[in-house]
C-alpha cells in the first residue's frame, strides 16, 4: 500500500505559514498511517516502533527518517475511538479544536457507523 504524499508547499498559495504546511503534511501522513495501523489492529496505544514500521510500510519501505514527536502524537490521535453524535458537545469541541491547533486528524463516526477522518487543511495563507 505505498502512497505518494505531495507536500503542502505545492498545495497552498505562496506565503502560507510554514507551521500550517507542516501541520497539513503531518495530518496526511498520520491518516495514511492510521488507516494501515487500524487494518493491523492497532489503536492509540500503538508503540513508537509500530508507528515507524507502519509509516515505512505506507511509504513503500522507503522511509528513512525518525518521525518527529508531533507525528507520533498525530498518529495516536487518529487512532483514538471515534467521536460520535452521542458525545457531549464540549468533548467534541475540545478534541476537534485541539487537533486543529496541533495538526492531528480526528476520527468521527456517523449514525450509520461510517467513519471519517477530519483533517484541518489550512484556508488562511
mmCIF file with all atom_site columns, C-alpha atoms in Angstrom:
data_model
loop_
_atom_site.group_PDB
_atom_site.id
_atom_site.type_symbol
_atom_site.label_atom_id
_atom_site.label_alt_id
_atom_site.label_comp_id
_atom_site.label_asym_id
_atom_site.label_entity_id
_atom_site.label_seq_id
_atom_site.pdbx_PDB_ins_code
_atom_site.Cartn_x
_atom_site.Cartn_y
_atom_site.Cartn_z
_atom_site.occupancy
_atom_site.B_iso_or_equiv
_atom_site.pdbx_formal_charge
_atom_site.auth_seq_id
_atom_site.auth_comp_id
_atom_site.auth_asym_id
_atom_site.auth_atom_id
_atom_site.pdbx_PDB_model_num
ATOM 1   C CA . UNK A 1 1   ? 0.000   0.000  0.000  1.00 0.00 ? 1   UNK A CA 1
ATOM 2   C CA . UNK A 1 2   ? 2.689   2.564  -0.852 1.00 0.00 ? 2   UNK A CA 1
ATOM 3   C CA . UNK A 1 3   ? 1.473   6.101  -1.261 1.00 0.00 ? 3   UNK A CA 1
ATOM 4   C CA . UNK A 1 4   ? 2.856   9.308  -2.628 1.00 0.00 ? 4   UNK A CA 1
ATOM 5   C CA . UNK A 1 5   ? 2.041   12.249 -0.412 1.00 0.00 ? 5   UNK A CA 1
ATOM 6   C CA . UNK A 1 6   ? 2.635   15.588 -2.093 1.00 0.00 ? 6   UNK A CA 1
ATOM 7   C CA . UNK A 1 7   ? 3.901   18.211 0.267  1.00 0.00 ? 7   UNK A CA 1
ATOM 8   C CA . UNK A 1 8   ? 1.702   21.073 1.348  1.00 0.00 ? 8   UNK A CA 1
ATOM 9   C CA . UNK A 1 9   ? 4.116   23.645 -0.046 1.00 0.00 ? 9   UNK A CA 1
ATOM 10  C CA . UNK A 1 10  ? 2.902   22.651 -3.539 1.00 0.00 ? 10  UNK A CA 1
ATOM 11  C CA . UNK A 1 11  ? -0.748  22.737 -2.470 1.00 0.00 ? 11  UNK A CA 1
ATOM 12  C CA . UNK A 1 12  ? -1.022  26.076 -0.654 1.00 0.00 ? 12  UNK A CA 1
ATOM 13  C CA . UNK A 1 13  ? -0.533  29.561 -2.039 1.00 0.00 ? 13  UNK A CA 1
ATOM 14  C CA . UNK A 1 14  ? 2.820   31.299 -1.579 1.00 0.00 ? 14  UNK A CA 1
ATOM 15  C CA . UNK A 1 15  ? 3.071   32.942 1.817  1.00 0.00 ? 15  UNK A CA 1
ATOM 16  C CA . UNK A 1 16  ? 1.252   30.197 3.733  1.00 0.00 ? 16  UNK A CA 1
ATOM 17  C CA . UNK A 1 17  ? 2.992   29.967 7.116  1.00 0.00 ? 17  UNK A CA 1
ATOM 18  C CA . UNK A 1 18  ? 5.375   27.008 7.423  1.00 0.00 ? 18  UNK A CA 1
ATOM 19  C CA . UNK A 1 19  ? 3.647   25.800 10.607 1.00 0.00 ? 19  UNK A CA 1
ATOM 20  C CA . UNK A 1 20  ? 0.387   25.345 8.687  1.00 0.00 ? 20  UNK A CA 1
ATOM 21  C CA . UNK A 1 21  ? 2.170   23.443 5.903  1.00 0.00 ? 21  UNK A CA 1
ATOM 22  C CA . UNK A 1 22  ? 3.871   21.216 8.490  1.00 0.00 ? 22  UNK A CA 1
ATOM 23  C CA . UNK A 1 23  ? 0.514   20.505 10.157 1.00 0.00 ? 23  UNK A CA 1
ATOM 24  C CA . UNK A 1 24  ? -1.011  19.652 6.771  1.00 0.00 ? 24  UNK A CA 1
ATOM 25  C CA . UNK A 1 25  ? 1.813   17.246 5.884  1.00 0.00 ? 25  UNK A CA 1
ATOM 26  C CA . UNK A 1 26  ? 1.694   15.620 9.329  1.00 0.00 ? 26  UNK A CA 1
ATOM 27  C CA . UNK A 1 27  ? -2.065  15.051 9.137  1.00 0.00 ? 27  UNK A CA 1
ATOM 28  C CA . UNK A 1 28  ? -1.899  13.467 5.692  1.00 0.00 ? 28  UNK A CA 1
ATOM 29  C CA . UNK A 1 29  ? 0.925   11.147 6.766  1.00 0.00 ? 29  UNK A CA 1
ATOM 30  C CA . UNK A 1 30  ? -0.924  10.358 10.010 1.00 0.00 ? 30  UNK A CA 1
ATOM 31  C CA . UNK A 1 31  ? -4.193  9.495  8.242  1.00 0.00 ? 31  UNK A CA 1
ATOM 32  C CA . UNK A 1 32  ? -2.422  7.155  5.814  1.00 0.00 ? 32  UNK A CA 1
ATOM 33  C CA . UNK A 1 33  ? -0.574  5.583  8.739  1.00 0.00 ? 33  UNK A CA 1
ATOM 34  C CA . UNK A 1 34  ? -3.752  5.268  10.817 1.00 0.00 ? 34  UNK A CA 1
ATOM 35  C CA . UNK A 1 35  ? -5.632  3.537  8.021  1.00 0.00 ? 35  UNK A CA 1
ATOM 36  C CA . UNK A 1 36  ? -2.973  0.852  7.772  1.00 0.00 ? 36  UNK A CA 1
ATOM 37  C CA . UNK A 1 37  ? -2.491  0.660  11.546 1.00 0.00 ? 37  UNK A CA 1
ATOM 38  C CA . UNK A 1 38  ? -6.211  0.053  12.023 1.00 0.00 ? 38  UNK A CA 1
ATOM 39  C CA . UNK A 1 39  ? -6.032  -2.699 9.396  1.00 0.00 ? 39  UNK A CA 1
ATOM 40  C CA . UNK A 1 40  ? -3.264  -4.282 11.505 1.00 0.00 ? 40  UNK A CA 1
ATOM 41  C CA . UNK A 1 41  ? -5.427  -3.990 14.638 1.00 0.00 ? 41  UNK A CA 1
ATOM 42  C CA . UNK A 1 42  ? -3.595  -1.140 16.376 1.00 0.00 ? 42  UNK A CA 1
ATOM 43  C CA . UNK A 1 43  ? -5.268  1.517  18.486 1.00 0.00 ? 43  UNK A CA 1
ATOM 44  C CA . UNK A 1 44  ? -3.997  4.640  20.246 1.00 0.00 ? 44  UNK A CA 1
ATOM 45  C CA . UNK A 1 45  ? -1.703  2.509  22.431 1.00 0.00 ? 45  UNK A CA 1
ATOM 46  C CA . UNK A 1 46  ? 0.494   1.788  19.380 1.00 0.00 ? 46  UNK A CA 1
ATOM 47  C CA . UNK A 1 47  ? 4.213   1.886  20.205 1.00 0.00 ? 47  UNK A CA 1
ATOM 48  C CA . UNK A 1 48  ? 6.761   4.183  18.581 1.00 0.00 ? 48  UNK A CA 1
ATOM 49  C CA . UNK A 1 49  ? 8.327   1.174  16.851 1.00 0.00 ? 49  UNK A CA 1
ATOM 50  C CA . UNK A 1 50  ? 4.948   0.073  15.457 1.00 0.00 ? 50  UNK A CA 1
ATOM 51  C CA . UNK A 1 51  ? 4.325   3.605  14.171 1.00 0.00 ? 51  UNK A CA 1
ATOM 52  C CA . UNK A 1 52  ? 7.723   3.653  12.440 1.00 0.00 ? 52  UNK A CA 1
ATOM 53  C CA . UNK A 1 53  ? 7.084   0.227  10.892 1.00 0.00 ? 53  UNK A CA 1
ATOM 54  C CA . UNK A 1 54  ? 3.629   1.301  9.694  1.00 0.00 ? 54  UNK A CA 1
ATOM 55  C CA . UNK A 1 55  ? 4.904   4.581  8.215  1.00 0.00 ? 55  UNK A CA 1
ATOM 56  C CA . UNK A 1 56  ? 7.643   2.628  6.444  1.00 0.00 ? 56  UNK A CA 1
ATOM 57  C CA . UNK A 1 57  ? 5.008   0.292  5.002  1.00 0.00 ? 57  UNK A CA 1
ATOM 58  C CA . UNK A 1 58  ? 2.852   3.255  3.932  1.00 0.00 ? 58  UNK A CA 1
ATOM 59  C CA . UNK A 1 59  ? 5.862   4.786  2.197  1.00 0.00 ? 59  UNK A CA 1
ATOM 60  C CA . UNK A 1 60  ? 6.647   1.545  0.348  1.00 0.00 ? 60  UNK A CA 1
ATOM 61  C CA . UNK A 1 61  ? 9.658   0.668  2.504  1.00 0.00 ? 61  UNK A CA 1
ATOM 62  C CA . UNK A 1 62  ? 11.367  3.951  1.725  1.00 0.00 ? 62  UNK A CA 1
ATOM 63  C CA . UNK A 1 63  ? 11.011  5.910  4.962  1.00 0.00 ? 63  UNK A CA 1
ATOM 64  C CA . UNK A 1 64  ? 14.419  6.744  6.341  1.00 0.00 ? 64  UNK A CA 1
ATOM 65  C CA . UNK A 1 65  ? 13.598  9.481  8.846  1.00 0.00 ? 65  UNK A CA 1
ATOM 66  C CA . UNK A 1 66  ? 12.798  9.214  12.519 1.00 0.00 ? 66  UNK A CA 1
ATOM 67  C CA . UNK A 1 67  ? 9.339   10.759 12.970 1.00 0.00 ? 67  UNK A CA 1
ATOM 68  C CA . UNK A 1 68  ? 9.035   13.945 14.966 1.00 0.00 ? 68  UNK A CA 1
ATOM 69  C CA . UNK A 1 69  ? 7.313   13.655 18.374 1.00 0.00 ? 69  UNK A CA 1
ATOM 70  C CA . UNK A 1 70  ? 4.337   15.521 16.882 1.00 0.00 ? 70  UNK A CA 1
ATOM 71  C CA . UNK A 1 71  ? 3.957   12.783 14.252 1.00 0.00 ? 71  UNK A CA 1
ATOM 72  C CA . UNK A 1 72  ? 3.679   10.079 16.912 1.00 0.00 ? 72  UNK A CA 1
ATOM 73  C CA . UNK A 1 73  ? 1.063   12.225 18.676 1.00 0.00 ? 73  UNK A CA 1
ATOM 74  C CA . UNK A 1 74  ? -0.863  12.765 15.430 1.00 0.00 ? 74  UNK A CA 1
ATOM 75  C CA . UNK A 1 75  ? -0.980  9.035  14.680 1.00 0.00 ? 75  UNK A CA 1
ATOM 76  C CA . UNK A 1 76  ? -2.152  8.224  18.199 1.00 0.00 ? 76  UNK A CA 1
ATOM 77  C CA . UNK A 1 77  ? -4.758  10.978 17.957 1.00 0.00 ? 77  UNK A CA 1
ATOM 78  C CA . UNK A 1 78  ? -6.110  9.454  14.754 1.00 0.00 ? 78  UNK A CA 1
ATOM 79  C CA . UNK A 1 79  ? -6.291  6.029  16.402 1.00 0.00 ? 79  UNK A CA 1
ATOM 80  C CA . UNK A 1 80  ? -8.458  7.160  19.327 1.00 0.00 ? 80  UNK A CA 1
ATOM 81  C CA . UNK A 1 81  ? -12.023 5.917  19.472 1.00 0.00 ? 81  UNK A CA 1
ATOM 82  C CA . UNK A 1 82  ? -14.146 7.899  17.023 1.00 0.00 ? 82  UNK A CA 1
ATOM 83  C CA . UNK A 1 83  ? -16.250 10.819 18.120 1.00 0.00 ? 83  UNK A CA 1
ATOM 84  C CA . UNK A 1 84  ? -19.970 10.233 17.603 1.00 0.00 ? 84  UNK A CA 1
ATOM 85  C CA . UNK A 1 85  ? -23.183 12.224 17.794 1.00 0.00 ? 85  UNK A CA 1
ATOM 86  C CA . UNK A 1 86  ? -23.624 10.739 21.279 1.00 0.00 ? 86  UNK A CA 1
ATOM 87  C CA . UNK A 1 87  ? -20.544 12.581 22.572 1.00 0.00 ? 87  UNK A CA 1
ATOM 88  C CA . UNK A 1 88  ? -21.130 15.724 24.593 1.00 0.00 ? 88  UNK A CA 1
ATOM 89  C CA . UNK A 1 89  ? -20.611 18.934 22.608 1.00 0.00 ? 89  UNK A CA 1
ATOM 90  C CA . UNK A 1 90  ? -17.770 20.057 24.906 1.00 0.00 ? 90  UNK A CA 1
ATOM 91  C CA . UNK A 1 91  ? -15.887 16.799 24.282 1.00 0.00 ? 91  UNK A CA 1
ATOM 92  C CA . UNK A 1 92  ? -16.271 17.226 20.518 1.00 0.00 ? 92  UNK A CA 1
ATOM 93  C CA . UNK A 1 93  ? -15.251 20.898 20.653 1.00 0.00 ? 93  UNK A CA 1
ATOM 94  C CA . UNK A 1 94  ? -12.205 20.234 22.824 1.00 0.00 ? 94  UNK A CA 1
ATOM 95  C CA . UNK A 1 95  ? -10.946 17.317 20.759 1.00 0.00 ? 95  UNK A CA 1
ATOM 96  C CA . UNK A 1 96  ? -11.561 18.892 17.358 1.00 0.00 ? 96  UNK A CA 1
ATOM 97  C CA . UNK A 1 97  ? -10.070 22.292 18.136 1.00 0.00 ? 97  UNK A CA 1
ATOM 98  C CA . UNK A 1 98  ? -7.083  20.834 19.967 1.00 0.00 ? 98  UNK A CA 1
ATOM 99  C CA . UNK A 1 99  ? -6.467  18.625 16.930 1.00 0.00 ? 99  UNK A CA 1
ATOM 100 C CA . UNK A 1 100 ? -6.721  21.556 14.519 1.00 0.00 ? 100 UNK A CA 1
ATOM 101 C CA . UNK A 1 101 ? -4.192  23.541 16.531 1.00 0.00 ? 101 UNK A CA 1
ATOM 102 C CA . UNK A 1 102 ? -1.765  20.620 16.785 1.00 0.00 ? 102 UNK A CA 1
ATOM 103 C CA . UNK A 1 103 ? -2.149  19.227 13.270 1.00 0.00 ? 103 UNK A CA 1
ATOM 104 C CA . UNK A 1 104 ? -3.809  15.969 14.308 1.00 0.00 ? 104 UNK A CA 1
ATOM 105 C CA . UNK A 1 105 ? -6.543  14.059 12.483 1.00 0.00 ? 105 UNK A CA 1
ATOM 106 C CA . UNK A 1 106 ? -9.750  13.223 14.337 1.00 0.00 ? 106 UNK A CA 1
ATOM 107 C CA . UNK A 1 107 ? -11.757 10.079 13.654 1.00 0.00 ? 107 UNK A CA 1
ATOM 108 C CA . UNK A 1 108 ? -15.541 10.522 13.681 1.00 0.00 ? 108 UNK A CA 1
ATOM 109 C CA . UNK A 1 109 ? -18.373 8.068  13.153 1.00 0.00 ? 109 UNK A CA 1
ATOM 110 C CA . UNK A 1 110 ? -21.808 8.907  11.769 1.00 0.00 ? 110 UNK A CA 1
ATOM 111 C CA . UNK A 1 111 ? -25.073 7.361  12.927 1.00 0.00 ? 111 UNK A CA 1
ATOM 112 C CA . UNK A 1 112 ? -24.753 4.601  10.304 1.00 0.00 ? 112 UNK A CA 1
ATOM 113 C CA . UNK A 1 113 ? -21.313 3.581  11.580 1.00 0.00 ? 113 UNK A CA 1
ATOM 114 C CA . UNK A 1 114 ? -19.385 5.100  8.673  1.00 0.00 ? 114 UNK A CA 1
ATOM 115 C CA . UNK A 1 115 ? -16.088 6.541  9.845  1.00 0.00 ? 115 UNK A CA 1
ATOM 116 C CA . UNK A 1 116 ? -14.278 9.599  8.537  1.00 0.00 ? 116 UNK A CA 1
ATOM 117 C CA . UNK A 1 117 ? -11.094 11.457 9.355  1.00 0.00 ? 117 UNK A CA 1
ATOM 118 C CA . UNK A 1 118 ? -11.361 15.166 9.944  1.00 0.00 ? 118 UNK A CA 1
ATOM 119 C CA . UNK A 1 119 ? -8.206  16.946 8.876  1.00 0.00 ? 119 UNK A CA 1
ATOM 120 C CA . UNK A 1 120 ? -7.617  20.661 9.046  1.00 0.00 ? 120 UNK A CA 1
ATOM 121 C CA . UNK A 1 121 ? -6.437  21.835 5.649  1.00 0.00 ? 121 UNK A CA 1
ATOM 122 C CA . UNK A 1 122 ? -5.452  25.471 6.170  1.00 0.00 ? 122 UNK A CA 1
ATOM 123 C CA . UNK A 1 123 ? -7.629  28.002 4.361  1.00 0.00 ? 123 UNK A CA 1
ATOM 124 C CA . UNK A 1 124 ? -5.641  31.017 5.564  1.00 0.00 ? 124 UNK A CA 1
ATOM 125 C CA . UNK A 1 125 ? -2.465  31.845 3.620  1.00 0.00 ? 125 UNK A CA 1
#
